[in-house]
Amino acid sequence: MKLFKVLLFVCSIALGLPAHAEKVTVAAAADLKFAMDEIVTSFKQANPADEVEVIYGSSGKFNTQIQQGAPYDLYFSADIAFPRALAKAGLAASEVTPYAFGRIVLWSATMDASQMTLESLLNDKITRIAIANPRHAPYGKRAEEALRAAGLWEKVEPKLVYGENIAHTAQFVQSGNAQVGIIALALAVNPELAGKGGYWLIPDKLHEPLEQGFIITKRADGSALAKRFAGYMGSKPARAVMTKYGFVLPGEAAGSE
Amino acid sequence: MHLSDSDLQAIWLTIRLASIVTLILLFVGTPIAWWLARTKAWWKGPIGAVVALPLVLPPSVLGFYLLLGMGPNGPVGHLTEALGIGLLPFTFWGLVVASVFYSLPFMVQPLQSAFESIGERPLEVAATLRASPLDAFFTVAVPLALPGFLSASILTFAHTVGEFGVVLMIGGNIPGETRVASVQIYDHVEALEYMQAHNLAAVMLVFSFAVLLTIYVWRPNPKRGV
């Protein structure tokens, strides 16, 4: 009987949640973890009545999920090819908007990675190198390209471990299980990670540009909030946050070649 | 239906992992189950609860603790490095250790109930015939609990095959080392290669059904066995 009452109580709470005027759910690539958190916070300060929920994960997985009708209103991909494909399939309610170029870095939690280059990965002291899975993670693809361009891929491949997305890759390094990783600059500059080891920016001539883009999904067609949030990405405060996290912005693409 | 070389490698790796884990757990789980079935100590409860933990814990919790614990700053990591084994995450043996924890209740619980259903009587009879406790265990308890051993082993094997979250967290997805079938399917899906995912997923589906069918169709009644 007591259990029944508890259940009833829980249900009443679940059903009694105040109905918000508007709410959007954002699916964002894992490299945006810290930057997007800040952007959403400042957006909410400016629009206290709105609710923006962000889910972080791998761009490829979100792409699949949106194809299958996942309830995301905006989709920020680390690879603009994914939203482009969705738009082509009629699953977008907006243009595909480029919002940033990502950069990759060597990062370590235990060594001073700022003194390293890609050649340092051949060092025998480094037994595990974490990269994101090149099969589906944009940052992993670029990491592989850079290692190939440097002529190191064959030599370091036996040392590689693959994270599911870029945040997962960083976590392999943060826990010390891999001595070095190739991760997103946007994650490496976060205070939590920057406090350890340090990072080395991998020259972007070694890989294809990491052009990132977002869309409003078809599900959110007509949602005013989704439109406002998309517009906010181009605002000054949002751009400042993106720059702070090492993203190169489309309008200022000087560093992207 | 076409399975690629890396699919076959993943399947073989999965079978190898599940077999080794089942074998280890037969040795580790049997004494635990025996003790749990026979003891009247007050800490039977707490120990039983610890054994059952992997049933309720999300694999992410287990994976998180194992990753930190077996890492270079964790207690297990210190131990394995001192022993010259190196670090366990991202290795096949790391997965073995993780799976032993993960599948422990699937070995212990069926064995425990098999042992419990034997009761005191047969062992007392064995004792009056001057069988030592160890002797009685091997000549009386084990044969009577044989169905329990079989279903515990099958369940342990199958549950290890079905492992995913823990492997994802501590495996590092290395071909031939930690990329088991479940992870390989996940990768196929992520890479939008649904056809390949379908093939491997079908193999897993058929396998799992066959295993469960074996247990359900041919399910010896332990009570009748006594």
Short mmCIF file of C-alpha atoms in Angstrom, two decimals:
data_model
loop_
_atom_site.label_atom_id
_atom_site.label_comp_id
_atom_site.label_asym_id
_atom_site.label_seq_id
_atom_site.Cartn_x
_atom_site.Cartn_y
_atom_site.Cartn_z
CA MET A 1 0.00 0.00 0.00
CA LYS A 2 2.82 2.29 0.97
CA LEU A 3 4.58 1.49 -2.28
CA PHE A 4 1.41 2.33 -4.16
CA LYS A 5 1.25 5.70 -2.48
CA VAL A 6 4.86 6.40 -3.34
CA LEU A 7 4.22 5.45 -6.95
CA LEU A 8 1.18 7.67 -7.03
CA PHE A 9 3.24 10.52 -5.63
CA VAL A 10 6.00 10.02 -8.20
CA CYS A 11 3.47 9.88 -11.03
CA SER A 12 1.75 13.02 -9.88
CA ILE A 13 5.08 14.84 -9.89
CA ALA A 14 5.93 13.52 -13.31
CA LEU A 15 2.60 14.59 -14.75
CA GLY A 16 2.44 17.82 -12.83
CA LEU A 17 5.51 19.40 -14.40
CA PRO A 18 4.59 22.93 -15.37
CA ALA A 19 3.96 23.20 -19.07
CA HIS A 20 6.57 25.53 -20.49
CA ALA A 21 5.67 27.94 -23.19
CA GLU A 22 8.55 26.70 -25.30
CA LYS A 23 11.39 24.34 -25.05
CA VAL A 24 13.98 23.16 -27.53
CA THR A 25 16.30 20.21 -27.42
CA VAL A 26 19.69 20.62 -29.02
CA ALA A 27 21.80 17.69 -30.17
CA ALA A 28 25.39 18.90 -30.17
CA ALA A 29 28.67 17.30 -31.16
CA ALA A 30 30.81 16.37 -28.17
CA ASP A 31 33.48 18.95 -29.02
CA LEU A 32 30.95 21.68 -28.19
CA LYS A 33 30.53 20.43 -24.63
CA PHE A 34 32.05 23.42 -22.85
CA ALA A 35 31.40 26.11 -25.44
CA MET A 36 27.72 25.26 -25.88
CA ASP A 37 27.17 25.10 -22.13
CA GLU A 38 28.35 28.70 -21.91
CA ILE A 39 26.34 29.83 -24.89
CA VAL A 40 23.16 28.28 -23.51
CA THR A 41 23.78 29.89 -20.13
CA SER A 42 24.11 33.33 -21.66
CA PHE A 43 21.12 32.71 -23.93
CA LYS A 44 19.03 31.81 -20.91
CA GLN A 45 20.14 34.93 -19.09
CA ALA A 46 18.85 36.97 -21.98
CA ASN A 47 15.69 34.83 -22.31
CA PRO A 48 14.82 33.53 -18.86
CA ALA A 49 11.46 32.09 -19.90
CA ASP A 50 12.92 29.75 -22.53
CA GLU A 51 14.17 26.29 -21.93
CA VAL A 52 17.09 24.93 -23.92
CA GLU A 53 18.25 21.43 -23.29
CA VAL A 54 21.50 20.20 -24.81
CA ILE A 55 22.50 16.61 -25.40
CA TYR A 56 26.11 15.90 -26.31
CA GLY A 57 27.27 12.92 -28.32
CA SER A 58 28.83 11.82 -31.56
CA SER A 59 27.72 13.65 -34.70
CA GLY A 60 27.24 10.40 -36.60
CA LYS A 61 24.95 8.92 -33.97
CA PHE A 62 22.76 12.03 -33.89
CA ASN A 63 22.57 11.90 -37.66
CA THR A 64 21.22 8.35 -37.51
CA GLN A 65 18.85 9.20 -34.71
CA ILE A 66 17.40 12.21 -36.53
CA GLN A 67 16.84 10.03 -39.58
CA GLN A 68 14.86 7.77 -37.30
CA GLY A 69 12.76 10.60 -35.90
CA ALA A 70 14.66 11.55 -32.76
CA PRO A 71 13.13 14.51 -30.87
CA TYR A 72 15.94 17.02 -31.46
CA ASP A 73 15.05 20.52 -32.62
CA LEU A 74 18.53 21.66 -33.54
CA TYR A 75 21.48 19.59 -34.64
CA PHE A 76 25.04 20.88 -34.33
CA SER A 77 27.36 18.53 -36.13
CA ALA A 78 31.15 18.50 -36.01
CA ASP A 79 31.06 17.60 -39.71
CA ILE A 80 28.90 19.70 -41.97
CA ALA A 81 28.42 16.71 -44.27
CA PHE A 82 25.91 15.15 -41.85
CA PRO A 83 23.44 18.05 -41.70
CA ARG A 84 23.87 18.51 -45.45
CA ALA A 85 22.79 14.91 -45.99
CA LEU A 86 19.82 15.41 -43.67
CA ALA A 87 18.80 18.56 -45.52
CA LYS A 88 19.04 16.66 -48.78
CA ALA A 89 16.72 14.02 -47.34
CA GLY A 90 14.20 16.72 -46.47
CA LEU A 91 14.79 16.48 -42.73
CA ALA A 92 15.87 20.08 -42.19
CA ALA A 93 13.70 23.13 -41.64
CA SER A 94 16.52 25.58 -42.21
CA GLU A 95 19.54 26.14 -44.39
CA VAL A 96 22.64 24.25 -43.38
CA THR A 97 24.54 26.92 -41.49
CA PRO A 98 28.31 26.68 -41.05
CA TYR A 99 29.14 27.83 -37.54
CA ALA A 100 32.80 27.04 -36.98
CA PHE A 101 35.96 25.31 -38.07
CA GLY A 102 37.40 22.92 -35.51
CA ARG A 103 41.07 22.29 -34.83
CA ILE A 104 42.79 19.20 -33.49
CA VAL A 105 45.54 19.12 -30.91
CA LEU A 106 47.87 16.67 -29.26
CA TRP A 107 46.98 16.61 -25.61
CA SER A 108 48.30 14.78 -22.59
CA ALA A 109 47.33 14.78 -18.94
CA THR A 110 50.65 13.42 -17.76
CA MET A 111 53.28 14.88 -20.09
CA ASP A 112 53.91 18.36 -21.43
CA ALA A 113 52.29 18.00 -24.80
CA SER A 114 53.06 21.60 -25.74
CA GLN A 115 56.67 20.49 -26.36
CA MET A 116 55.60 17.64 -28.63
CA THR A 117 55.09 17.24 -32.34
CA LEU A 118 53.45 14.37 -34.17
CA GLU A 119 56.89 12.69 -34.40
CA SER A 120 56.93 12.51 -30.60
CA LEU A 121 54.27 9.83 -30.85
CA LEU A 122 56.96 7.40 -32.00
CA ASN A 123 58.62 7.67 -28.58
CA ASP A 124 58.68 4.30 -26.82
CA LYS A 125 57.45 5.88 -23.61
CA ILE A 126 54.15 6.50 -25.34
CA THR A 127 52.37 3.18 -25.54
CA ARG A 128 48.77 4.29 -25.99
CA ILE A 129 47.44 7.09 -28.16
CA ALA A 130 43.74 7.87 -28.10
CA ILE A 131 41.92 9.20 -31.14
CA ALA A 132 38.24 9.29 -31.95
CA ASN A 133 37.02 6.48 -34.17
CA PRO A 134 37.89 7.57 -37.73
CA ARG A 135 35.08 5.45 -39.13
CA HIS A 136 32.40 7.80 -37.90
CA ALA A 137 33.79 10.59 -35.71
CA PRO A 138 34.79 13.74 -37.65
CA TYR A 139 37.69 14.51 -35.30
CA GLY A 140 38.90 10.94 -35.66
CA LYS A 141 38.88 11.26 -39.44
CA ARG A 142 40.98 14.42 -39.25
CA ALA A 143 43.35 12.80 -36.77
CA GLU A 144 43.90 9.91 -39.15
CA GLU A 145 44.45 12.30 -42.06
CA ALA A 146 47.03 14.28 -40.10
CA LEU A 147 48.89 11.13 -39.05
CA ARG A 148 48.87 9.87 -42.63
CA ALA A 149 50.01 13.21 -44.00
CA ALA A 150 52.89 13.17 -41.53
CA GLY A 151 53.76 9.66 -42.72
CA LEU A 152 53.26 8.24 -39.23
CA TRP A 153 50.02 6.28 -39.51
CA GLU A 154 51.52 2.82 -40.04
CA LYS A 155 54.01 3.33 -37.24
CA VAL A 156 51.59 4.57 -34.60
CA GLU A 157 48.58 2.45 -35.53
CA PRO A 158 49.48 -0.38 -33.11
CA LYS A 159 49.38 2.16 -30.27
CA LEU A 160 45.99 3.59 -31.12
CA VAL A 161 42.85 3.22 -29.03
CA TYR A 162 39.58 4.55 -30.33
CA GLY A 163 37.08 6.67 -28.43
CA GLU A 164 33.42 6.66 -29.40
CA ASN A 165 33.40 10.44 -29.76
CA ILE A 166 35.87 13.20 -29.02
CA ALA A 167 34.84 13.65 -25.38
CA HIS A 168 35.19 9.92 -24.81
CA THR A 169 38.66 10.13 -26.38
CA ALA A 170 39.64 12.97 -24.05
CA GLN A 171 38.45 10.91 -21.11
CA PHE A 172 40.82 8.06 -22.05
CA VAL A 173 43.66 10.58 -21.80
CA GLN A 174 42.37 12.36 -18.72
CA SER A 175 42.21 9.12 -16.77
CA GLY A 176 45.83 8.47 -17.75
CA ASN A 177 45.00 5.26 -19.56
CA ALA A 178 46.35 6.72 -22.79
CA GLN A 179 49.38 8.97 -22.38
CA VAL A 180 48.49 11.14 -25.35
CA GLY A 181 45.41 11.82 -27.41
CA ILE A 182 44.41 13.76 -30.46
CA ILE A 183 41.40 15.75 -29.34
CA ALA A 184 39.48 18.90 -30.18
CA LEU A 185 41.14 22.18 -29.36
CA ALA A 186 37.79 23.27 -27.94
CA LEU A 187 38.08 20.59 -25.25
CA ALA A 188 41.80 21.08 -24.60
CA VAL A 189 41.42 24.77 -23.75
CA ASN A 190 38.79 24.06 -21.13
CA PRO A 191 40.19 24.89 -17.68
CA GLU A 192 39.50 21.38 -16.46
CA LEU A 193 41.78 19.87 -19.10
CA ALA A 194 44.13 22.80 -19.75
CA GLY A 195 45.33 22.63 -16.17
CA LYS A 196 47.07 19.37 -16.95
CA GLY A 197 49.82 18.59 -19.42
CA GLY A 198 49.19 21.15 -22.11
CA TYR A 199 48.52 20.79 -25.79
CA TRP A 200 50.14 21.21 -29.18
CA LEU A 201 48.11 22.54 -32.08
CA ILE A 202 48.34 20.23 -35.07
CA PRO A 203 48.96 22.27 -38.25
CA ASP A 204 45.72 22.43 -40.20
CA LYS A 205 47.50 21.92 -43.51
CA LEU A 206 47.86 18.26 -42.47
CA HIS A 207 44.13 17.58 -42.68
CA GLU A 208 40.93 18.58 -44.41
CA PRO A 209 39.13 21.46 -42.72
CA LEU A 210 36.78 20.43 -39.92
CA GLU A 211 33.87 22.46 -41.15
CA GLN A 212 31.00 22.30 -38.72
CA GLY A 213 27.40 23.09 -39.44
CA PHE A 214 23.97 23.08 -37.87
CA ILE A 215 20.36 22.83 -38.94
CA ILE A 216 16.96 23.28 -37.42
CA THR A 217 15.35 19.90 -37.88
CA LYS A 218 12.09 19.37 -39.69
CA ARG A 219 10.46 18.51 -36.40
CA ALA A 220 11.05 22.08 -35.16
CA ASP A 221 9.68 23.68 -38.30
CA GLY A 222 7.90 26.82 -37.18
CA SER A 223 9.35 26.84 -33.69
CA ALA A 224 10.12 30.43 -32.84
CA LEU A 225 12.51 29.47 -30.08
CA ALA A 226 14.53 27.19 -32.34
CA LYS A 227 14.84 30.06 -34.79
CA ARG A 228 15.85 32.48 -32.08
CA PHE A 229 18.48 30.13 -30.72
CA ALA A 230 19.86 29.55 -34.20
CA GLY A 231 20.03 33.31 -34.66
CA TYR A 232 21.77 33.68 -31.32
CA MET A 233 24.67 31.53 -32.58
CA GLY A 234 25.61 34.41 -34.88
CA SER A 235 25.38 37.00 -32.11
CA LYS A 236 28.38 38.71 -30.61
CA PRO A 237 28.35 36.97 -27.21
CA ALA A 238 27.99 33.52 -28.80
CA ARG A 239 30.79 34.19 -31.28
CA ALA A 240 33.00 35.41 -28.44
CA VAL A 241 32.49 32.14 -26.58
CA MET A 242 33.25 30.10 -29.72
CA THR A 243 36.46 32.06 -30.31
CA LYS A 244 37.45 31.64 -26.69
CA TYR A 245 37.24 27.87 -27.17
CA GLY A 246 39.54 27.97 -30.16
CA PHE A 247 36.96 27.67 -32.92
CA VAL A 248 37.64 29.60 -36.10
CA LEU A 249 34.43 31.32 -37.17
CA PRO A 250 33.15 31.25 -40.75
CA GLY A 251 33.26 35.04 -41.22
CA GLU A 252 36.85 35.15 -40.03
CA ALA A 253 38.03 32.03 -41.78
CA ALA A 254 41.58 33.35 -42.13
CA GLY A 255 43.01 30.46 -40.16
CA SER A 256 41.05 27.76 -41.90
CA GLU A 257 43.16 27.12 -44.95
CA MET B 1 24.75 -12.99 -45.96
CA HIS B 2 28.30 -11.77 -45.92
CA LEU B 3 30.47 -11.26 -42.87
CA SER B 4 33.67 -9.31 -43.37
CA ASP B 5 37.03 -10.42 -41.98
CA SER B 6 36.77 -7.88 -39.20
CA ASP B 7 33.30 -9.21 -38.33
CA LEU B 8 34.66 -12.73 -38.09
CA GLN B 9 37.55 -11.45 -36.02
CA ALA B 10 35.09 -9.75 -33.67
CA ILE B 11 33.00 -12.92 -33.37
CA TRP B 12 36.04 -15.05 -32.66
CA LEU B 13 37.26 -12.55 -30.08
CA THR B 14 33.86 -12.55 -28.42
CA ILE B 15 33.79 -16.35 -28.22
CA ARG B 16 37.32 -16.42 -26.82
CA LEU B 17 36.46 -13.79 -24.20
CA ALA B 18 33.24 -15.52 -23.14
CA SER B 19 34.92 -18.93 -22.89
CA ILE B 20 37.79 -17.71 -20.75
CA VAL B 21 35.47 -15.74 -18.50
CA THR B 22 33.19 -18.75 -18.05
CA LEU B 23 36.14 -20.96 -17.19
CA ILE B 24 37.53 -18.48 -14.65
CA LEU B 25 34.12 -17.97 -13.10
CA LEU B 26 33.61 -21.72 -12.73
CA PHE B 27 36.64 -21.72 -10.44
CA VAL B 28 35.90 -18.43 -8.70
CA GLY B 29 32.13 -18.67 -8.54
CA THR B 30 31.79 -22.24 -7.29
CA PRO B 31 33.39 -21.71 -3.86
CA ILE B 32 31.47 -18.46 -3.42
CA ALA B 33 28.17 -20.14 -4.35
CA TRP B 34 28.92 -23.10 -2.11
CA TRP B 35 29.73 -20.87 0.81
CA LEU B 36 26.63 -18.73 0.24
CA ALA B 37 24.45 -21.84 0.03
CA ARG B 38 25.73 -23.38 3.24
CA THR B 39 26.80 -20.61 5.59
CA LYS B 40 24.79 -19.24 8.45
CA ALA B 41 27.19 -16.36 9.05
CA TRP B 42 25.61 -12.94 9.41
CA TRP B 43 27.62 -11.56 6.51
CA LYS B 44 26.04 -13.99 4.10
CA GLY B 45 23.57 -11.18 3.33
CA PRO B 46 26.15 -8.49 2.59
CA ILE B 47 28.30 -10.84 0.49
CA GLY B 48 25.26 -12.04 -1.45
CA ALA B 49 24.33 -8.43 -2.12
CA VAL B 50 27.83 -7.60 -3.37
CA VAL B 51 27.75 -10.58 -5.71
CA ALA B 52 24.39 -9.43 -7.09
CA LEU B 53 25.51 -5.81 -7.60
CA PRO B 54 26.43 -6.18 -11.29
CA LEU B 55 22.81 -7.21 -11.93
CA VAL B 56 21.54 -3.79 -10.99
CA LEU B 57 24.49 -1.47 -11.55
CA PRO B 58 24.52 0.28 -14.90
CA PRO B 59 27.48 -0.97 -16.94
CA SER B 60 28.67 2.64 -17.04
CA VAL B 61 29.19 2.61 -13.29
CA LEU B 62 31.18 -0.60 -13.48
CA GLY B 63 33.11 0.66 -16.50
CA PHE B 64 33.87 3.97 -14.83
CA TYR B 65 35.27 2.38 -11.67
CA LEU B 66 37.23 -0.18 -13.64
CA LEU B 67 38.72 2.47 -15.92
CA LEU B 68 39.91 4.52 -12.96
CA GLY B 69 40.80 1.52 -10.80
CA MET B 70 42.84 -0.24 -13.47
CA GLY B 71 44.35 3.00 -14.80
CA PRO B 72 47.85 4.25 -13.92
CA ASN B 73 46.53 6.11 -10.86
CA GLY B 74 44.22 3.37 -9.58
CA PRO B 75 44.99 0.68 -6.99
CA VAL B 76 44.68 -2.18 -9.49
CA GLY B 77 46.79 -0.22 -11.97
CA HIS B 78 49.55 0.21 -9.38
CA LEU B 79 49.42 -3.49 -8.63
CA THR B 80 49.55 -4.67 -12.25
CA GLU B 81 52.35 -2.25 -13.04
CA ALA B 82 54.34 -3.40 -10.00
CA LEU B 83 53.85 -6.99 -11.16
CA GLY B 84 55.19 -6.04 -14.57
CA ILE B 85 51.91 -6.85 -16.34
CA GLY B 86 51.36 -3.27 -17.39
CA LEU B 87 48.02 -1.54 -17.48
CA LEU B 88 44.84 -3.48 -18.11
CA PRO B 89 42.54 -1.02 -19.89
CA PHE B 90 42.58 -1.42 -23.67
CA THR B 91 43.80 -5.01 -23.40
CA PHE B 92 42.08 -8.34 -23.86
CA TRP B 93 42.89 -9.33 -20.29
CA GLY B 94 41.45 -6.09 -19.05
CA LEU B 95 38.19 -7.13 -20.66
CA VAL B 96 38.49 -10.54 -19.03
CA VAL B 97 38.84 -8.97 -15.59
CA ALA B 98 35.93 -6.60 -16.23
CA SER B 99 33.73 -9.42 -17.52
CA VAL B 100 34.49 -11.61 -14.52
CA PHE B 101 32.97 -8.88 -12.34
CA TYR B 102 30.19 -8.20 -14.78
CA SER B 103 29.08 -11.83 -15.12
CA LEU B 104 29.77 -12.96 -11.55
CA PRO B 105 26.10 -13.15 -10.44
CA PHE B 106 25.21 -15.18 -13.53
CA MET B 107 27.56 -17.89 -12.36
CA VAL B 108 27.04 -17.65 -8.60
CA GLN B 109 23.27 -17.39 -8.34
CA PRO B 110 22.23 -20.47 -10.35
CA LEU B 111 24.97 -22.46 -8.60
CA GLN B 112 23.88 -21.23 -5.21
CA SER B 113 20.28 -22.31 -5.75
CA ALA B 114 21.47 -25.64 -7.15
CA PHE B 115 23.56 -26.22 -4.03
CA GLU B 116 20.75 -25.08 -1.78
CA SER B 117 18.28 -27.46 -3.36
CA ILE B 118 20.56 -30.41 -2.53
CA GLY B 119 19.95 -29.81 1.17
CA GLU B 120 21.87 -31.13 4.14
CA ARG B 121 20.79 -34.74 3.86
CA PRO B 122 22.98 -36.21 1.10
CA LEU B 123 26.06 -34.57 2.57
CA GLU B 124 25.29 -35.90 6.05
CA VAL B 125 24.89 -39.35 4.61
CA ALA B 126 28.22 -38.97 2.83
CA ALA B 127 29.79 -37.90 6.11
CA THR B 128 28.51 -40.98 7.91
CA LEU B 129 30.18 -43.01 5.18
CA ARG B 130 33.36 -41.24 6.19
CA ALA B 131 33.64 -39.02 3.18
CA SER B 132 35.71 -35.92 3.92
CA PRO B 133 33.91 -32.62 3.22
CA LEU B 134 36.00 -32.13 0.08
CA ASP B 135 35.31 -35.67 -1.02
CA ALA B 136 31.59 -35.21 -0.37
CA PHE B 137 31.64 -32.01 -2.35
CA PHE B 138 33.11 -33.62 -5.44
CA THR B 139 31.36 -36.98 -5.32
CA VAL B 140 27.95 -35.89 -4.01
CA ALA B 141 27.31 -32.17 -4.38
CA VAL B 142 28.84 -31.61 -7.81
CA PRO B 143 27.01 -34.48 -9.57
CA LEU B 144 23.71 -33.45 -7.96
CA ALA B 145 24.26 -29.84 -8.94
CA LEU B 146 25.37 -30.66 -12.47
CA PRO B 147 22.30 -29.11 -14.12
CA GLY B 148 23.02 -25.99 -12.10
CA PHE B 149 26.60 -25.95 -13.38
CA LEU B 150 25.41 -26.26 -16.95
CA SER B 151 22.85 -23.51 -16.82
CA ALA B 152 25.19 -21.24 -14.84
CA SER B 153 27.91 -21.73 -17.45
CA ILE B 154 25.58 -21.11 -20.37
CA LEU B 155 24.16 -17.99 -18.75
CA THR B 156 27.63 -16.66 -17.93
CA PHE B 157 28.85 -17.30 -21.46
CA ALA B 158 25.81 -15.69 -23.03
CA HIS B 159 25.84 -12.71 -20.70
CA THR B 160 29.52 -12.05 -21.48
CA VAL B 161 28.75 -12.21 -25.19
CA GLY B 162 26.07 -9.60 -24.61
CA GLU B 163 28.38 -7.22 -22.81
CA PHE B 164 28.62 -3.77 -24.35
CA GLY B 165 28.76 -0.76 -22.06
CA VAL B 166 31.70 -1.90 -19.97
CA VAL B 167 33.67 -2.90 -23.07
CA LEU B 168 32.99 0.46 -24.69
CA MET B 169 34.30 2.25 -21.64
CA ILE B 170 37.50 0.33 -21.01
CA GLY B 171 38.13 -1.42 -24.32
CA GLY B 172 39.32 1.34 -26.63
CA ASN B 173 37.93 -0.52 -29.64
CA ILE B 174 41.14 -2.22 -30.76
CA PRO B 175 40.66 -4.77 -33.58
CA GLY B 176 41.47 -8.31 -32.50
CA GLU B 177 42.05 -7.19 -28.92
CA THR B 178 38.98 -5.44 -27.52
CA ARG B 179 36.62 -4.97 -30.45
CA VAL B 180 33.98 -7.56 -29.63
CA ALA B 181 30.90 -8.26 -31.72
CA SER B 182 28.57 -5.90 -29.83
CA VAL B 183 31.00 -2.99 -30.30
CA GLN B 184 31.52 -3.90 -33.94
CA ILE B 185 27.77 -3.69 -34.53
CA TYR B 186 27.66 -0.31 -32.81
CA ASP B 187 30.47 0.90 -35.10
CA HIS B 188 28.66 -0.33 -38.20
CA VAL B 189 25.56 1.58 -37.17
CA GLU B 190 27.52 4.72 -36.34
CA ALA B 191 29.24 4.56 -39.72
CA LEU B 192 25.78 4.20 -41.31
CA GLU B 193 26.70 0.79 -42.71
CA TYR B 194 23.38 -0.78 -41.89
CA MET B 195 23.83 -3.82 -44.13
CA GLN B 196 26.92 -4.91 -42.25
CA ALA B 197 25.22 -4.15 -38.96
CA HIS B 198 22.27 -6.28 -40.03
CA ASN B 199 24.43 -9.27 -40.83
CA LEU B 200 26.31 -9.31 -37.57
CA ALA B 201 23.22 -8.41 -35.56
CA ALA B 202 21.39 -11.37 -37.12
CA VAL B 203 24.20 -13.69 -36.03
CA MET B 204 23.91 -12.37 -32.47
CA LEU B 205 20.14 -12.70 -32.50
CA VAL B 206 20.20 -16.30 -33.68
CA PHE B 207 22.94 -17.15 -31.21
CA SER B 208 21.13 -15.62 -28.24
CA PHE B 209 17.88 -17.32 -29.13
CA ALA B 210 19.61 -20.69 -29.49
CA VAL B 211 21.24 -20.30 -26.10
CA LEU B 212 18.01 -19.42 -24.36
CA LEU B 213 16.15 -22.14 -26.17
CA THR B 214 18.69 -24.66 -24.92
CA ILE B 215 18.14 -23.52 -21.36
CA TYR B 216 14.36 -23.40 -21.54
CA VAL B 217 13.66 -26.56 -23.51
CA TRP B 218 16.13 -28.71 -21.74
CA ARG B 219 15.75 -27.47 -18.22
CA PRO B 220 16.39 -30.18 -15.70
CA ASN B 221 14.32 -29.87 -12.58
CA PRO B 222 16.86 -29.69 -9.77
CA LYS B 223 14.35 -30.94 -7.18
CA ARG B 224 13.60 -34.08 -9.09
CA GLY B 225 17.34 -34.66 -9.42
CA VAL B 226 17.72 -35.18 -5.70
#
